[in-house]
Amino acid sequence: MSEVYSQLLAQRRQNILELVLNNPLLVDSLLEPEKNLNDSQVEQVAQQKQLLVDTILILHAADIADILESLPEEARQAVWQIIPVESRGRILVEASETVWESLIECMSDKQTLQAIAPLDLDDQAWLSRFLSRDLTGKLLTGLEPKQRARVLQLIGKDRGGVAQVMDFNIITVRPNVTLGVVQRYLRHLKKIQSGTDKIFIIDNQNQLLGELLLTDILLHPPHAQVLDIMNPHPVTFQLDEQAENAASAFERYNLISAAVTDGEGKLIGRIAIEDIIDLVNQENESNIRKMGGIREEEDVFAPVAKSVRNRWAWLALNLCTAFVASRVIGLFENTIAHLVALATLMPIVAGIGGNTGNQTITMIVRALALHQIEPSNFSFLFLREIGVALINGILWGGVMGGITYLMYHNLALSGVMMLAMVLNLLLAAFMGVMIPLIMTKLKRDPAIGSSVLITATTDTGGFFIFLGLATLFLLH
């Protein structure tokens, strides 16, 4: 995207947002067309509406979706009213799942079907996941038997599977034709789907035999046989395979597109690099929300009550862990009363432990995502993290021990400070390795809640270790 176009797009986006957000009368009139207005208001609203239509409808569907996601729910629905029904389907495809409910709740079943009808079959299959059972049935009824079977095949699949990013726009040829025939066939099609760098070779039973790059079609003589030029061992994916595995393969092998087959090796569809990019962006957004304790489906402009319901569980968990940490401190009230300096030093022990634990968790979660952790290398990885924690604990524990001595002139206190930091960093490293691995073993996403658990562990453990050592060595 050129810098000039980017600036123009940003300006149009800003103009639309200002027009909608600064004119509540426009929003009200779009939501309630029958609302009574005086003559001057009618003229003003008509001008604003025409300006809004002229500005927004020249944008790409993805840009319109982005603008809708940037608006509060009421303003979003108002803008949605001016978008023609036949254009809404593409915008729904581009919009994130977080705003789906607010976009379709004001649409009738007929309007929803009209919006989805012009879309490609794979997009219809994807959007059908969010429709009611009755509406999905109506959508399937309007499809041809072969198309209906394909959509049904995708609807029942895991949302995290390859079916999520697969499309049916594939070009196939037989192996016993020449490249000249293939060239004439491609010219006859007149249109090639974006992200197409190859065509697929199948037999009469739709069995995938290989793939043929478009560059090979151009660089080899027209009389050459497809069978002699094609790659008979392409990278393929099964319909039930996890989409994240496909994303890793695309990165590893620098793929632009790849075939998707069923359990019998029959060609079903393909995955294109643009779909993988969309998937990665969705996963990044999802992980950011999950690590913050926010549900994936929460809309940033959702009503306050709905957001409160979505977030209370994680806040309750944090409250419980904070209560446990406070009770640990309560066990050592007598120790703190005799040596007030402990109250100023113990947050340092807990804080450095939490930071170390989060660093370790970040490394482990990344390694799990890249499939780098195996039973054969687990011991090395575990000992490595323990070694790093031990060295850091001795180094920075020594630094804090020295600072503690300079502040309080108490050699025993500085020794307790150093030992507590070493032990808490070891605890943080141990738990930082084990928490993601245990969550993965339990088939839970290690990115969800790991930071909460490690912080609870290092806070509670840090307080217990530091105050326990102080009780043991400083009170006589």
CSV table of C-alpha atoms in Angstrom, one decimal:
chain,number,residue,atom,x,y,z
A,1,MET,CA,0.0,0.0,0.0
A,2,SER,CA,1.5,3.4,-1.0
A,3,GLU,CA,2.0,6.1,1.5
A,4,VAL,CA,-0.3,8.4,-0.4
A,5,TYR,CA,-3.1,5.9,-0.4
A,6,SER,CA,-2.5,5.1,3.3
A,7,GLN,CA,-2.8,8.8,4.1
A,8,LEU,CA,-6.0,9.1,2.0
A,9,LEU,CA,-7.5,6.1,3.7
A,10,ALA,CA,-6.6,7.4,7.2
A,11,GLN,CA,-8.2,10.7,6.3
A,12,ARG,CA,-11.4,9.1,5.0
A,13,ARG,CA,-11.6,6.9,8.1
A,14,GLN,CA,-11.2,10.0,10.4
A,15,ASN,CA,-13.8,11.9,8.4
A,16,ILE,CA,-16.4,9.1,8.8
A,17,LEU,CA,-15.7,8.6,12.5
A,18,GLU,CA,-16.0,12.4,13.2
A,19,LEU,CA,-19.2,12.6,11.1
A,20,VAL,CA,-20.9,9.8,12.9
A,21,LEU,CA,-19.6,10.4,16.4
A,22,ASN,CA,-20.2,14.2,16.4
A,23,ASN,CA,-23.7,14.1,15.0
A,24,PRO,CA,-26.1,12.2,17.3
A,25,LEU,CA,-29.1,13.4,15.3
A,26,LEU,CA,-27.7,11.6,12.2
A,27,VAL,CA,-27.3,8.4,14.2
A,28,ASP,CA,-30.8,8.7,15.6
A,29,SER,CA,-32.4,9.3,12.2
A,30,LEU,CA,-30.6,6.3,10.7
A,31,LEU,CA,-31.8,4.0,13.5
A,32,GLU,CA,-35.3,5.5,13.5
A,33,PRO,CA,-36.2,6.8,10.0
A,34,GLU,CA,-39.7,7.7,11.1
A,35,LYS,CA,-38.4,10.1,13.8
A,36,ASN,CA,-40.0,13.6,13.5
A,37,LEU,CA,-37.6,16.4,12.5
A,38,ASN,CA,-38.1,20.0,11.7
A,39,ASP,CA,-37.3,21.2,8.2
A,40,SER,CA,-33.8,22.5,9.0
A,41,GLN,CA,-33.0,19.2,10.7
A,42,VAL,CA,-34.3,17.2,7.8
A,43,GLU,CA,-32.1,19.1,5.4
A,44,GLN,CA,-29.0,18.9,7.7
A,45,VAL,CA,-29.4,15.1,8.2
A,46,ALA,CA,-30.0,14.5,4.5
A,47,GLN,CA,-26.7,16.3,3.6
A,48,GLN,CA,-24.8,14.4,6.3
A,49,LYS,CA,-26.3,11.1,5.3
A,50,GLN,CA,-25.4,11.7,1.6
A,51,LEU,CA,-21.8,12.6,2.6
A,52,LEU,CA,-21.6,9.5,4.7
A,53,VAL,CA,-22.8,7.3,1.9
A,54,ASP,CA,-20.5,8.9,-0.7
A,55,THR,CA,-17.5,8.5,1.6
A,56,ILE,CA,-18.0,5.0,3.0
A,57,LEU,CA,-19.3,3.1,-0.1
A,58,ILE,CA,-16.1,3.8,-2.1
A,59,LEU,CA,-14.0,2.0,0.5
A,60,HIS,CA,-12.9,-1.7,0.4
A,61,ALA,CA,-15.0,-4.1,2.5
A,62,ALA,CA,-12.0,-4.6,4.9
A,63,ASP,CA,-11.8,-0.9,5.5
A,64,ILE,CA,-15.5,-0.6,6.1
A,65,ALA,CA,-15.3,-3.5,8.6
A,66,ASP,CA,-12.4,-1.7,10.3
A,67,ILE,CA,-14.4,1.5,10.7
A,68,LEU,CA,-17.5,-0.4,12.0
A,69,GLU,CA,-15.3,-2.1,14.7
A,70,SER,CA,-14.1,1.4,15.7
A,71,LEU,CA,-17.6,2.7,16.5
A,72,PRO,CA,-19.7,2.2,19.6
A,73,GLU,CA,-22.5,-0.2,19.1
A,74,GLU,CA,-25.3,2.3,18.4
A,75,ALA,CA,-23.3,4.3,15.9
A,76,ARG,CA,-22.1,1.0,14.3
A,77,GLN,CA,-25.7,-0.1,13.7
A,78,ALA,CA,-26.6,3.3,12.3
A,79,VAL,CA,-23.8,3.1,9.7
A,80,TRP,CA,-24.7,-0.5,9.0
A,81,GLN,CA,-28.2,0.7,7.9
A,82,ILE,CA,-26.8,2.7,4.9
A,83,ILE,CA,-24.8,-0.2,3.5
A,84,PRO,CA,-26.7,-2.1,0.7
A,85,VAL,CA,-27.7,-5.6,1.7
A,86,GLU,CA,-25.9,-7.1,-1.2
A,87,SER,CA,-22.6,-5.5,0.0
A,88,ARG,CA,-22.9,-6.6,3.6
A,89,GLY,CA,-21.7,-10.2,3.1
A,90,ARG,CA,-18.2,-9.3,2.1
A,91,ILE,CA,-18.0,-6.9,5.1
A,92,LEU,CA,-19.2,-9.7,7.4
A,93,VAL,CA,-16.3,-11.9,6.1
A,94,GLU,CA,-13.8,-9.1,6.8
A,95,ALA,CA,-15.2,-8.2,10.2
A,96,SER,CA,-13.9,-9.8,13.4
A,97,GLU,CA,-16.1,-12.2,15.4
A,98,THR,CA,-16.2,-9.7,18.2
A,99,VAL,CA,-18.7,-7.5,16.4
A,100,TRP,CA,-20.7,-10.1,14.5
A,101,GLU,CA,-23.6,-10.2,17.0
A,102,SER,CA,-24.1,-6.4,16.8
A,103,LEU,CA,-24.0,-6.4,13.0
A,104,ILE,CA,-26.5,-9.2,12.3
A,105,GLU,CA,-28.9,-8.7,15.2
A,106,CYS,CA,-30.8,-5.9,13.3
A,107,MET,CA,-31.0,-7.9,10.1
A,108,SER,CA,-33.9,-10.1,9.2
A,109,ASP,CA,-33.4,-13.7,8.1
A,110,LYS,CA,-34.1,-12.7,4.5
A,111,GLN,CA,-31.6,-9.9,4.6
A,112,THR,CA,-28.9,-12.2,6.1
A,113,LEU,CA,-29.4,-14.7,3.4
A,114,GLN,CA,-29.3,-12.0,0.7
A,115,ALA,CA,-26.1,-10.8,2.2
A,116,ILE,CA,-24.4,-14.2,2.2
A,117,ALA,CA,-25.7,-15.4,-1.2
A,118,PRO,CA,-23.1,-13.6,-3.4
A,119,LEU,CA,-20.2,-14.9,-1.4
A,120,ASP,CA,-17.9,-17.8,-2.4
A,121,LEU,CA,-18.8,-21.2,-1.0
A,122,ASP,CA,-16.0,-21.3,1.6
A,123,ASP,CA,-17.1,-17.9,2.9
A,124,GLN,CA,-20.7,-19.0,3.1
A,125,ALA,CA,-19.5,-22.1,5.1
A,126,TRP,CA,-17.5,-19.9,7.4
A,127,LEU,CA,-20.3,-17.5,8.1
A,128,SER,CA,-22.9,-20.3,8.6
A,129,ARG,CA,-21.1,-21.1,11.9
A,130,PHE,CA,-22.5,-17.9,13.4
A,131,LEU,CA,-26.1,-18.3,12.2
A,132,SER,CA,-29.0,-20.0,14.0
A,133,ARG,CA,-29.8,-23.5,13.1
A,134,ASP,CA,-33.0,-22.5,11.3
A,135,LEU,CA,-31.1,-19.8,9.2
A,136,THR,CA,-28.3,-22.3,8.4
A,137,GLY,CA,-31.0,-24.7,7.2
A,138,LYS,CA,-32.4,-22.1,4.9
A,139,LEU,CA,-29.0,-21.3,3.6
A,140,LEU,CA,-28.3,-25.0,2.8
A,141,THR,CA,-31.7,-25.4,1.1
A,142,GLY,CA,-30.7,-22.7,-1.4
A,143,LEU,CA,-27.5,-24.5,-2.5
A,144,GLU,CA,-27.0,-27.2,-5.1
A,145,PRO,CA,-26.6,-30.7,-3.7
A,146,LYS,CA,-22.8,-30.8,-4.4
A,147,GLN,CA,-22.3,-27.4,-2.8
A,148,ARG,CA,-24.5,-28.3,0.2
A,149,ALA,CA,-22.4,-31.4,0.8
A,150,ARG,CA,-19.2,-29.3,0.9
A,151,VAL,CA,-20.7,-26.7,3.3
A,152,LEU,CA,-21.9,-29.5,5.6
A,153,GLN,CA,-18.4,-31.0,5.5
A,154,LEU,CA,-17.0,-27.8,6.8
A,155,ILE,CA,-19.7,-26.9,9.3
A,156,GLY,CA,-19.0,-29.9,11.5
A,157,LYS,CA,-15.3,-29.3,11.7
A,158,ASP,CA,-13.2,-27.8,14.6
A,159,ARG,CA,-12.9,-24.1,14.3
A,160,GLY,CA,-9.2,-24.5,14.9
A,161,GLY,CA,-8.8,-26.9,12.0
A,162,VAL,CA,-7.7,-26.4,8.4
A,163,ALA,CA,-11.4,-26.2,7.4
A,164,GLN,CA,-11.4,-22.7,9.0
A,165,VAL,CA,-9.0,-21.3,6.3
A,166,MET,CA,-9.7,-23.6,3.3
A,167,ASP,CA,-11.4,-22.5,0.2
A,168,PHE,CA,-12.8,-24.4,-2.8
A,169,ASN,CA,-11.4,-22.2,-5.5
A,170,ILE,CA,-9.0,-24.6,-7.1
A,171,ILE,CA,-7.9,-25.3,-10.7
A,172,THR,CA,-7.4,-29.0,-11.6
A,173,VAL,CA,-6.2,-30.8,-14.7
A,174,ARG,CA,-5.5,-34.3,-15.8
A,175,PRO,CA,-1.9,-35.7,-15.9
A,176,ASN,CA,-2.0,-36.9,-19.5
A,177,VAL,CA,-2.5,-33.5,-21.2
A,178,THR,CA,0.2,-31.1,-22.5
A,179,LEU,CA,1.2,-27.8,-21.1
A,180,GLY,CA,-0.3,-26.2,-24.3
A,181,VAL,CA,-3.7,-27.6,-23.4
A,182,VAL,CA,-3.3,-26.3,-19.8
A,183,GLN,CA,-2.4,-22.8,-21.1
A,184,ARG,CA,-5.5,-22.7,-23.4
A,185,TYR,CA,-7.7,-23.9,-20.4
A,186,LEU,CA,-6.4,-21.1,-18.2
A,187,ARG,CA,-7.1,-18.5,-20.9
A,188,HIS,CA,-10.6,-20.0,-21.2
A,189,LEU,CA,-11.2,-19.5,-17.5
A,190,LYS,CA,-10.4,-15.7,-17.9
A,191,LYS,CA,-10.0,-15.4,-14.1
A,192,ILE,CA,-7.5,-17.0,-11.6
A,193,GLN,CA,-8.2,-16.7,-7.9
A,194,SER,CA,-5.8,-14.5,-5.9
A,195,GLY,CA,-2.9,-16.4,-4.2
A,196,THR,CA,-2.8,-19.0,-7.0
A,197,ASP,CA,0.8,-20.1,-7.8
A,198,LYS,CA,0.0,-23.7,-8.9
A,199,ILE,CA,-2.7,-25.9,-10.2
A,200,PHE,CA,-3.5,-29.4,-8.9
A,201,ILE,CA,-3.3,-32.7,-10.9
A,202,ILE,CA,-6.1,-35.2,-10.2
A,203,ASP,CA,-7.3,-38.5,-11.7
A,204,ASN,CA,-10.9,-39.5,-12.6
A,205,GLN,CA,-11.7,-40.3,-9.0
A,206,ASN,CA,-10.5,-36.8,-7.8
A,207,GLN,CA,-7.4,-38.4,-6.3
A,208,LEU,CA,-4.6,-35.8,-5.9
A,209,LEU,CA,-1.6,-36.9,-8.0
A,210,GLY,CA,0.6,-33.8,-7.8
A,211,GLU,CA,0.9,-30.1,-8.4
A,212,LEU,CA,2.1,-27.9,-11.3
A,213,LEU,CA,3.5,-24.5,-10.7
A,214,LEU,CA,2.4,-21.7,-13.0
A,215,THR,CA,6.0,-20.8,-13.7
A,216,ASP,CA,6.6,-24.4,-15.0
A,217,ILE,CA,3.7,-23.9,-17.4
A,218,LEU,CA,5.3,-20.8,-18.8
A,219,LEU,CA,8.9,-22.0,-18.9
A,220,HIS,CA,8.5,-25.4,-20.4
A,221,PRO,CA,7.6,-26.1,-24.0
A,222,PRO,CA,3.9,-26.4,-24.8
A,223,HIS,CA,4.2,-30.0,-26.0
A,224,ALA,CA,5.6,-31.2,-22.7
A,225,GLN,CA,3.3,-33.6,-20.7
A,226,VAL,CA,1.9,-32.5,-17.3
A,227,LEU,CA,2.9,-35.9,-15.9
A,228,ASP,CA,6.6,-35.2,-16.7
A,229,ILE,CA,6.7,-31.7,-15.2
A,230,MET,CA,4.5,-31.9,-12.2
A,231,ASN,CA,5.7,-32.3,-8.6
A,232,PRO,CA,4.3,-35.7,-7.5
A,233,HIS,CA,5.1,-35.2,-3.8
A,234,PRO,CA,3.4,-31.8,-2.8
A,235,VAL,CA,2.9,-30.5,0.7
A,236,THR,CA,-0.7,-31.3,1.6
A,237,PHE,CA,-3.0,-30.9,4.6
A,238,GLN,CA,-5.7,-33.1,6.0
A,239,LEU,CA,-9.1,-31.5,6.6
A,240,ASP,CA,-8.9,-32.4,10.3
A,241,GLU,CA,-5.4,-31.0,10.7
A,242,GLN,CA,-4.9,-28.1,13.0
A,243,ALA,CA,-4.7,-24.7,11.3
A,244,GLU,CA,-1.7,-23.7,13.3
A,245,ASN,CA,0.3,-26.6,11.9
A,246,ALA,CA,-0.6,-25.4,8.4
A,247,ALA,CA,0.6,-21.9,9.3
A,248,SER,CA,3.9,-23.3,10.6
A,249,ALA,CA,4.3,-25.3,7.4
A,250,PHE,CA,3.7,-22.3,5.2
A,251,GLU,CA,6.4,-20.4,7.1
A,252,ARG,CA,8.9,-23.4,7.0
A,253,TYR,CA,8.5,-24.2,3.3
A,254,ASN,CA,7.7,-20.7,2.0
A,255,LEU,CA,4.4,-21.8,0.6
A,256,ILE,CA,1.9,-19.6,-1.3
A,257,SER,CA,-0.8,-22.2,-1.6
A,258,ALA,CA,-1.3,-25.9,-0.7
A,259,ALA,CA,-3.8,-28.6,-1.3
A,260,VAL,CA,-6.3,-30.0,1.3
A,261,THR,CA,-7.3,-33.6,1.0
A,262,ASP,CA,-9.6,-36.0,2.9
A,263,GLY,CA,-8.5,-39.2,4.5
A,264,GLU,CA,-8.5,-41.1,1.2
A,265,GLY,CA,-6.2,-38.5,-0.5
A,266,LYS,CA,-9.0,-36.9,-2.6
A,267,LEU,CA,-8.7,-33.2,-3.3
A,268,ILE,CA,-11.2,-31.0,-1.4
A,269,GLY,CA,-9.8,-27.5,-1.6
A,270,ARG,CA,-6.7,-25.4,-0.9
A,271,ILE,CA,-5.2,-23.1,1.6
A,272,ALA,CA,-3.7,-19.7,0.3
A,273,ILE,CA,-1.1,-17.6,2.0
A,274,GLU,CA,-3.7,-14.7,2.4
A,275,ASP,CA,-5.8,-17.1,4.5
A,276,ILE,CA,-2.8,-18.0,6.7
A,277,ILE,CA,-2.1,-14.3,7.3
A,278,ASP,CA,-5.6,-13.7,8.4
A,279,LEU,CA,-5.4,-16.7,10.7
A,280,VAL,CA,-2.1,-15.5,12.3
A,281,ASN,CA,-3.7,-12.1,12.8
A,282,GLN,CA,-6.7,-13.6,14.4
A,283,GLU,CA,-4.6,-15.8,16.7
A,284,ASN,CA,-2.4,-12.8,17.8
A,285,GLU,CA,-5.5,-10.9,18.7
A,286,SER,CA,-7.0,-13.9,20.4
A,287,ASN,CA,-3.9,-14.5,22.5
A,288,ILE,CA,-3.7,-10.9,23.5
A,289,ARG,CA,-7.2,-11.1,24.8
A,290,LYS,CA,-6.7,-14.4,26.5
A,291,MET,CA,-3.5,-13.4,28.3
A,292,GLY,CA,-5.4,-10.4,29.6
A,293,GLY,CA,-8.3,-12.5,30.9
A,294,ILE,CA,-10.7,-11.2,28.2
A,295,ARG,CA,-13.0,-13.4,26.2
A,296,GLU,CA,-12.3,-13.7,22.5
A,297,GLU,CA,-15.8,-12.6,21.7
A,298,GLU,CA,-15.8,-9.4,23.7
A,299,ASP,CA,-16.3,-6.3,21.7
A,300,VAL,CA,-14.2,-3.2,22.8
A,301,PHE,CA,-17.4,-1.1,22.5
A,302,ALA,CA,-19.7,-3.7,24.1
A,303,PRO,CA,-22.1,-2.4,26.8
A,304,VAL,CA,-20.7,-2.1,30.3
A,305,ALA,CA,-22.8,-4.9,31.8
A,306,LYS,CA,-21.8,-7.4,29.1
A,307,SER,CA,-18.1,-6.6,29.6
A,308,VAL,CA,-18.4,-7.0,33.4
A,309,ARG,CA,-20.0,-10.4,32.9
A,310,ASN,CA,-17.1,-11.4,30.5
A,311,ARG,CA,-14.3,-10.4,32.9
A,312,TRP,CA,-15.5,-11.3,36.4
A,313,ALA,CA,-14.1,-14.8,36.4
A,314,TRP,CA,-10.5,-13.7,36.0
A,315,LEU,CA,-10.9,-10.9,38.4
A,316,ALA,CA,-12.3,-13.4,40.9
A,317,LEU,CA,-9.3,-15.7,40.4
A,318,ASN,CA,-6.9,-12.7,40.9
A,319,LEU,CA,-8.8,-11.8,44.1
A,320,CYS,CA,-8.5,-15.3,45.4
A,321,THR,CA,-4.7,-15.5,44.7
A,322,ALA,CA,-4.2,-12.0,46.3
A,323,PHE,CA,-6.1,-13.2,49.3
A,324,VAL,CA,-3.9,-16.2,49.7
A,325,ALA,CA,-0.8,-14.0,49.4
A,326,SER,CA,-2.2,-11.7,52.1
A,327,ARG,CA,-2.8,-14.6,54.4
A,328,VAL,CA,0.8,-15.7,54.0
A,329,ILE,CA,1.9,-12.3,55.1
A,330,GLY,CA,-0.6,-12.5,58.0
A,331,LEU,CA,1.2,-15.6,59.3
A,332,PHE,CA,4.3,-13.5,59.8
A,333,GLU,CA,2.8,-10.4,61.4
A,334,ASN,CA,4.9,-10.9,64.5
A,335,THR,CA,8.1,-11.1,62.4
A,336,ILE,CA,7.2,-7.9,60.5
A,337,ALA,CA,6.3,-6.1,63.8
A,338,HIS,CA,9.8,-6.8,65.2
A,339,LEU,CA,11.6,-5.8,61.9
A,340,VAL,CA,9.6,-3.2,59.9
A,341,ALA,CA,12.3,-3.2,57.2
A,342,LEU,CA,10.9,-6.5,56.0
A,343,ALA,CA,7.7,-4.8,54.8
A,344,THR,CA,9.7,-2.6,52.4
A,345,LEU,CA,11.8,-5.4,51.1
A,346,MET,CA,9.4,-8.2,50.5
A,347,PRO,CA,7.7,-6.7,47.4
A,348,ILE,CA,11.1,-6.7,45.7
A,349,VAL,CA,11.5,-10.4,46.2
A,350,ALA,CA,8.0,-11.2,44.9
A,351,GLY,CA,8.3,-8.7,42.0
A,352,ILE,CA,11.6,-10.1,40.7
A,353,GLY,CA,10.3,-13.6,41.0
A,354,GLY,CA,7.2,-12.7,38.9
A,355,ASN,CA,9.3,-11.1,36.2
A,356,THR,CA,11.5,-14.2,36.0
A,357,GLY,CA,8.5,-16.5,35.9
A,358,ASN,CA,6.9,-14.5,33.1
A,359,GLN,CA,10.1,-14.5,31.1
A,360,THR,CA,10.4,-18.3,31.4
A,361,ILE,CA,6.7,-18.8,30.5
A,362,THR,CA,7.1,-16.6,27.4
A,363,MET,CA,10.0,-18.8,26.2
A,364,ILE,CA,8.2,-22.1,26.9
A,365,VAL,CA,4.9,-21.0,25.3
A,366,ARG,CA,6.8,-19.9,22.2
A,367,ALA,CA,8.7,-23.2,22.1
A,368,LEU,CA,5.4,-25.1,22.4
A,369,ALA,CA,3.9,-23.1,19.6
A,370,LEU,CA,6.8,-23.9,17.4
A,371,HIS,CA,6.8,-27.6,18.4
A,372,GLN,CA,10.4,-27.4,19.7
A,373,ILE,CA,9.8,-29.2,23.0
A,374,GLU,CA,10.1,-33.0,22.9
A,375,PRO,CA,10.6,-35.6,25.6
A,376,SER,CA,14.2,-36.0,24.5
A,377,ASN,CA,15.2,-32.3,25.1
A,378,PHE,CA,12.9,-31.5,28.1
A,379,SER,CA,15.7,-32.3,30.7
A,380,PHE,CA,18.1,-30.0,29.0
A,381,LEU,CA,15.5,-27.2,28.7
A,382,PHE,CA,14.5,-27.6,32.4
A,383,LEU,CA,18.1,-27.5,33.6
A,384,ARG,CA,18.9,-24.6,31.4
A,385,GLU,CA,16.1,-22.5,32.9
A,386,ILE,CA,17.1,-23.5,36.4
A,387,GLY,CA,20.7,-22.6,35.6
A,388,VAL,CA,19.7,-19.2,34.3
A,389,ALA,CA,17.6,-18.5,37.4
A,390,LEU,CA,20.4,-19.6,39.7
A,391,ILE,CA,23.0,-17.3,38.1
A,392,ASN,CA,20.5,-14.4,38.0
A,393,GLY,CA,19.5,-15.1,41.6
A,394,ILE,CA,23.1,-15.1,42.9
A,395,LEU,CA,24.0,-12.0,40.8
A,396,TRP,CA,21.0,-9.8,41.6
A,397,GLY,CA,20.5,-11.3,45.0
A,398,GLY,CA,24.0,-10.2,45.8
A,399,VAL,CA,23.3,-6.7,44.5
A,400,MET,CA,20.1,-6.4,46.6
A,401,GLY,CA,21.9,-7.9,49.6
A,402,GLY,CA,24.6,-5.2,49.3
A,403,ILE,CA,21.9,-2.5,48.9
A,404,THR,CA,20.1,-3.9,51.9
A,405,TYR,CA,23.2,-3.7,54.0
A,406,LEU,CA,23.9,-0.1,53.0
A,407,MET,CA,20.4,0.8,53.9
A,408,TYR,CA,19.9,-1.0,57.2
A,409,HIS,CA,23.5,-2.0,58.3
A,410,ASN,CA,22.3,-5.5,59.1
A,411,LEU,CA,24.4,-8.3,57.7
A,412,ALA,CA,21.9,-11.0,58.6
A,413,LEU,CA,19.1,-9.1,56.9
A,414,SER,CA,21.2,-8.7,53.7
A,415,GLY,CA,22.0,-12.4,53.7
A,416,VAL,CA,18.3,-13.3,54.1
A,417,MET,CA,17.5,-10.9,51.2
A,418,MET,CA,20.0,-12.6,48.9
A,419,LEU,CA,19.0,-16.1,49.8
A,420,ALA,CA,15.3,-15.3,49.4
A,421,MET,CA,15.9,-13.9,45.9
A,422,VAL,CA,17.8,-16.9,44.8
A,423,LEU,CA,15.2,-19.4,46.1
A,424,ASN,CA,12.3,-17.4,44.7
A,425,LEU,CA,13.9,-17.1,41.2
A,426,LEU,CA,14.5,-20.9,41.3
A,427,LEU,CA,10.8,-21.4,42.2
A,428,ALA,CA,9.8,-19.0,39.4
A,429,ALA,CA,11.9,-20.9,36.8
A,430,PHE,CA,10.5,-24.2,38.0
A,431,MET,CA,6.9,-23.1,37.8
A,432,GLY,CA,7.5,-21.2,34.6
A,433,VAL,CA,8.5,-24.4,32.9
A,434,MET,CA,5.9,-26.7,34.5
A,435,ILE,CA,2.7,-24.5,34.3
A,436,PRO,CA,2.6,-24.3,30.4
A,437,LEU,CA,3.6,-28.0,30.1
A,438,ILE,CA,0.9,-29.1,32.5
A,439,MET,CA,-1.7,-27.0,30.8
A,440,THR,CA,-0.7,-28.4,27.4
A,441,LYS,CA,-0.9,-31.9,28.9
A,442,LEU,CA,-4.4,-31.1,30.1
A,443,LYS,CA,-5.3,-29.8,26.6
A,444,ARG,CA,-5.6,-26.2,27.7
A,445,ASP,CA,-4.1,-23.2,25.9
A,446,PRO,CA,-0.9,-22.4,27.8
A,447,ALA,CA,-1.2,-18.8,26.9
A,448,ILE,CA,-4.4,-18.5,29.0
A,449,GLY,CA,-3.9,-17.9,32.7
A,450,SER,CA,-0.2,-18.8,32.8
A,451,SER,CA,0.8,-15.3,33.8
A,452,VAL,CA,-1.9,-15.2,36.5
A,453,LEU,CA,-0.8,-18.5,37.9
A,454,ILE,CA,2.9,-17.6,37.9
A,455,THR,CA,2.3,-14.3,39.5
A,456,ALA,CA,0.2,-15.9,42.3
A,457,THR,CA,3.0,-18.5,42.8
A,458,THR,CA,5.9,-16.1,43.0
A,459,ASP,CA,4.0,-13.6,45.2
A,460,THR,CA,2.9,-16.2,47.7
A,461,GLY,CA,6.1,-18.2,47.5
A,462,GLY,CA,8.3,-15.0,47.6
A,463,PHE,CA,6.5,-13.7,50.7
A,464,PHE,CA,6.7,-17.2,52.4
A,465,ILE,CA,10.3,-17.7,51.6
A,466,PHE,CA,11.5,-14.2,52.6
A,467,LEU,CA,9.4,-13.9,55.8
A,468,GLY,CA,10.1,-17.5,56.7
A,469,LEU,CA,13.9,-17.0,56.4
A,470,ALA,CA,13.6,-13.8,58.4
A,471,THR,CA,11.7,-15.6,61.1
A,472,LEU,CA,14.3,-18.4,61.2
A,473,PHE,CA,17.5,-16.2,61.1
A,474,LEU,CA,16.6,-12.8,62.4
A,475,LEU,CA,14.3,-13.5,65.4
A,476,HIS,CA,16.0,-14.8,68.5
